[in-house]
GROMACS .gro file of C-alpha atoms in nm:
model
  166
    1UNK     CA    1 -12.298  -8.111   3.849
    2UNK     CA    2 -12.253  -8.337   3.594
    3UNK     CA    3 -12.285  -8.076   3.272
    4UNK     CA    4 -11.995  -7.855   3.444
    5UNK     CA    5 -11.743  -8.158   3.396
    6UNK     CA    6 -11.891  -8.212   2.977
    7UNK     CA    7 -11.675  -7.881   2.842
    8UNK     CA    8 -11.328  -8.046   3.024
    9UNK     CA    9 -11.485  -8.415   2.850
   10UNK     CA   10 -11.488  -8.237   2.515
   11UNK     CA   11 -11.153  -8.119   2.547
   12UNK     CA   12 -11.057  -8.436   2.646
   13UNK     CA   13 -11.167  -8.605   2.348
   14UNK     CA   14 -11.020  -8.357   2.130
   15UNK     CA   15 -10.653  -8.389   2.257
   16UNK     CA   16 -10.652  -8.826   2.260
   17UNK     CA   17 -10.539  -9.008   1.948
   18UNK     CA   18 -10.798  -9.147   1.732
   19UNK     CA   19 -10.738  -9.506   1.877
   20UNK     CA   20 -10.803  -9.438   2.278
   21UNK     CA   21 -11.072  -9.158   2.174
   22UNK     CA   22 -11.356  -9.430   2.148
   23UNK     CA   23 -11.491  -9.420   2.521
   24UNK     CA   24 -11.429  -9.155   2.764
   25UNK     CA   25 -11.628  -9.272   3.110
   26UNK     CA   26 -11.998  -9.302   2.964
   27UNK     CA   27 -11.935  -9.088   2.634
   28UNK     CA   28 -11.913  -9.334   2.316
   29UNK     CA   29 -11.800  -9.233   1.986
   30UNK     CA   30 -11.935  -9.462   1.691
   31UNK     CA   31 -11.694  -9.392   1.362
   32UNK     CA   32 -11.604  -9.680   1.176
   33UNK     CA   33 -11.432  -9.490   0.988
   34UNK     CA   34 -11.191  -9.411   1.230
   35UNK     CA   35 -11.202  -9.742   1.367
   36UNK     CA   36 -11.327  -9.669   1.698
   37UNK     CA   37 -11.598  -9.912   1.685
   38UNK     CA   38 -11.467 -10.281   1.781
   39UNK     CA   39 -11.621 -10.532   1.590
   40UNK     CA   40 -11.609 -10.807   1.820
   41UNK     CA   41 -11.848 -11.123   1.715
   42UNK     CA   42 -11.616 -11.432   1.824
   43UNK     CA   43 -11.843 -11.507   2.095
   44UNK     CA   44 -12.195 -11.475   2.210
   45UNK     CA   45 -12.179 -11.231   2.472
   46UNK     CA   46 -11.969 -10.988   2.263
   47UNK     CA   47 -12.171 -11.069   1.937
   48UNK     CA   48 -12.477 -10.980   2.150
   49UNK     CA   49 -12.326 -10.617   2.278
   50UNK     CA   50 -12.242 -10.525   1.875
   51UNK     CA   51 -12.608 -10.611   1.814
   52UNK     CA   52 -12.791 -10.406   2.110
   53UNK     CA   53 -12.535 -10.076   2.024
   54UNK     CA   54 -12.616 -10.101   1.663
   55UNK     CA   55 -13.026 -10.159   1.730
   56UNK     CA   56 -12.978  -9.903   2.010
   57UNK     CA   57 -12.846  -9.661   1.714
   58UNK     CA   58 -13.066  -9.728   1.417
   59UNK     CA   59 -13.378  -9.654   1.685
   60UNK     CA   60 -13.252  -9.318   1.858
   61UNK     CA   61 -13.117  -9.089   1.588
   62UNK     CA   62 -13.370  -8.807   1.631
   63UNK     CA   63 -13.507  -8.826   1.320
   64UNK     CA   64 -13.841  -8.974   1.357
   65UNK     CA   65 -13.869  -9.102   1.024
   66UNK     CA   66 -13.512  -9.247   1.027
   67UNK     CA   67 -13.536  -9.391   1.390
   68UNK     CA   68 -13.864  -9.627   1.241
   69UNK     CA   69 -13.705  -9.702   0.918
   70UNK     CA   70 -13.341  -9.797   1.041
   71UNK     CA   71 -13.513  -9.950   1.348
   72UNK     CA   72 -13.712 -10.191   1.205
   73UNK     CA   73 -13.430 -10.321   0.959
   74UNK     CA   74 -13.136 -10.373   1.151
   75UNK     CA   75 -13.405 -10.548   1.400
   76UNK     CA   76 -13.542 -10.782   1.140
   77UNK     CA   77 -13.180 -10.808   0.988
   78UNK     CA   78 -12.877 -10.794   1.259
   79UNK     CA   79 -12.874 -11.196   1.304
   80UNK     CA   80 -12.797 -11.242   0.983
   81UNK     CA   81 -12.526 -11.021   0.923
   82UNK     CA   82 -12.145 -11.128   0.861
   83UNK     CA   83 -11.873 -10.861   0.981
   84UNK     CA   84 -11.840 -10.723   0.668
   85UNK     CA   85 -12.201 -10.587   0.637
   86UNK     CA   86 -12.186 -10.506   0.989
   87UNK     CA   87 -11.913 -10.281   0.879
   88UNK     CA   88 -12.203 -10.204   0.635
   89UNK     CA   89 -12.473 -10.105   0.843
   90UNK     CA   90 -12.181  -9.870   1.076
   91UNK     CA   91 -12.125  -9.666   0.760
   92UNK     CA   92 -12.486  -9.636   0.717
   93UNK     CA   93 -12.538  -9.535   1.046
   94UNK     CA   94 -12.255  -9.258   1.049
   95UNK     CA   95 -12.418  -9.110   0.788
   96UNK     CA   96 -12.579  -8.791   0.862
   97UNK     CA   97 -12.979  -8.783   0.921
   98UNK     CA   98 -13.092  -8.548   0.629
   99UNK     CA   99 -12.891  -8.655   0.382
  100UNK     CA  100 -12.940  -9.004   0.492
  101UNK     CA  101 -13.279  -8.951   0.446
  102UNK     CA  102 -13.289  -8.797   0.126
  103UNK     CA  103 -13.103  -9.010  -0.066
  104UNK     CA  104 -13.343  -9.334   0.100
  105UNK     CA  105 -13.673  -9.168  -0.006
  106UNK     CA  106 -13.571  -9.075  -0.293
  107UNK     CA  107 -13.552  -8.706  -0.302
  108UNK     CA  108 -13.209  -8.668  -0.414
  109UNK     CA  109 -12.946  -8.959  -0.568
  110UNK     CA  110 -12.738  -9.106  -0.315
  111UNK     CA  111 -12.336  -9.085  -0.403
  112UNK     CA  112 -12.161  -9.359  -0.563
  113UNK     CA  113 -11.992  -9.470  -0.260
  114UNK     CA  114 -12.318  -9.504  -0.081
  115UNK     CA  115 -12.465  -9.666  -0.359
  116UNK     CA  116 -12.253  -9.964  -0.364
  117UNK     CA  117 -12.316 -10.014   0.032
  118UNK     CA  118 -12.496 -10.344   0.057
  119UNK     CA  119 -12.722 -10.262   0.353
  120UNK     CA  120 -12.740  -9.898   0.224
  121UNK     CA  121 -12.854 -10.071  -0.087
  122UNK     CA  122 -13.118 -10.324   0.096
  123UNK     CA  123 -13.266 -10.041   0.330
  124UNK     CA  124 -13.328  -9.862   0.004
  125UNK     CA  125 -13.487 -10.108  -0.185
  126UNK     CA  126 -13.727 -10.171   0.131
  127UNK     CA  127 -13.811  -9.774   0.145
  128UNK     CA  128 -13.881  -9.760  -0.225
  129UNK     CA  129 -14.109 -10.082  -0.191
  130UNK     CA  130 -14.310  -9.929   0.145
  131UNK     CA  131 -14.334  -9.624  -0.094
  132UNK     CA  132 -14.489  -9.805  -0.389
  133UNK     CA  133 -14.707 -10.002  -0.184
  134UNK     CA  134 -14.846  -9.716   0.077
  135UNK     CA  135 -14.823  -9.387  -0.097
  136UNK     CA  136 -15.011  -9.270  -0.391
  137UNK     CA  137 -14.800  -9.147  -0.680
  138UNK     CA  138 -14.980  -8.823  -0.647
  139UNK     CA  139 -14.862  -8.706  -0.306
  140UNK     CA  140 -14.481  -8.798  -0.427
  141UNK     CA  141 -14.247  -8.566  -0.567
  142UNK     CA  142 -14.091  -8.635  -0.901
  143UNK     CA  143 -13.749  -8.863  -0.836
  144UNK     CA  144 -13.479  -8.580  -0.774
  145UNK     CA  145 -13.720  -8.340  -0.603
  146UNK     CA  146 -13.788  -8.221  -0.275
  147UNK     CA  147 -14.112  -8.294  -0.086
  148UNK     CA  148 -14.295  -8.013  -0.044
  149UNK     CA  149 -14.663  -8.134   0.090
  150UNK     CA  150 -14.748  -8.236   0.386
  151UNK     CA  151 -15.010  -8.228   0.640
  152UNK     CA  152 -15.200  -7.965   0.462
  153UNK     CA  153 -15.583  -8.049   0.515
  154UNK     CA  154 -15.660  -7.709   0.470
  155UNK     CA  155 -15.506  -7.654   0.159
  156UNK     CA  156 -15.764  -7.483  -0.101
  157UNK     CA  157 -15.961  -7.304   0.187
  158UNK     CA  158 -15.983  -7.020   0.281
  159UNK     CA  159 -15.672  -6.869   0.456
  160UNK     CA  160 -15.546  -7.214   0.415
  161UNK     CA  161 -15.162  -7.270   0.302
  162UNK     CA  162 -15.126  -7.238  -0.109
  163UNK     CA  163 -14.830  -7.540  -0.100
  164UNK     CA  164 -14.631  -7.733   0.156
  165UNK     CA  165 -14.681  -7.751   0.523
  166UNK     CA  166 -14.745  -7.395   0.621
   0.00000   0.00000   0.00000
């Protein structure tokens, strides 16, 4: 019953202004750059909230790779964050998954603008090091280039895949 009422929801959302559009009922909207996400830390219990949304939205992007990387750094890093690099970490976080996750492994240079992002900066600098430390230069692609192997323990068999993950 519930999915009938999401078209007249999305409708909803369209029509409001950008400052009431940031909660309809259960459906959130994360944009800092609109402003529709409060950052509240004046006290505990609304300090605490900001914290659990933002951990809640580093782990569940849908990006496997992204969901364990983000994860893992805003949990080891959210206490120690001011407002402005919580502001930060939202503009991180509204960043789209593949091109967030190009630009952190590597694969293609990130854009000025995301460049100077301190926690953009930090979460790269902790991807590059996990790469340097874990991988072997040989199953990299140059800087700048896309990855193209993958789980290919057949490769060089017979009717295995020639490149990539086929």
């Amino acid at each position: 019953m519930a999915f009938l009422r999401l078209p007249l929801i999305l409708r909803l959302r369209q029509t409001l202004s950008p400052l009431n559009r940031h909660s309809i009922g259960s459906v959130s909207c994360f944009s800092s750059g609109s402003g529709s996400v409060e950052i509240n830390i004046s006290d505990e219990e609304s300090r605490r909230r900001l914290h659990n949304r933002l951990l809640y939205r580093s782990r569940q992007r849908g990006f496997l790779e992204l969901d364990l990387i983000l994860g893992k750094w805003v949990e080891e890093n959210i206490l120690s964050l001011d407002e402005e690099k919580i502001r930060s970490l939202v503009d991180v976080l509204d960043l789209e998954n593949p091109d967030l996750w190009k630009w952190l492994s590597g694969q293609e240079p990130p854009p000025d603008a995301i460049n100077s992002n301190t926690v953009f900066s930090s979460i790269h600098a902790k991807v590059l090091e996990n790469l340097n430390n874990y991988a072997a230069p040989a199953t990299r692609a140059e800087p700048g280039q896309p990855w193209v192997r993958g789980w290919d323990d057949k490769r060089g068999l017979v009717g295995g895949p020639k490149h990539g993950n086929q």
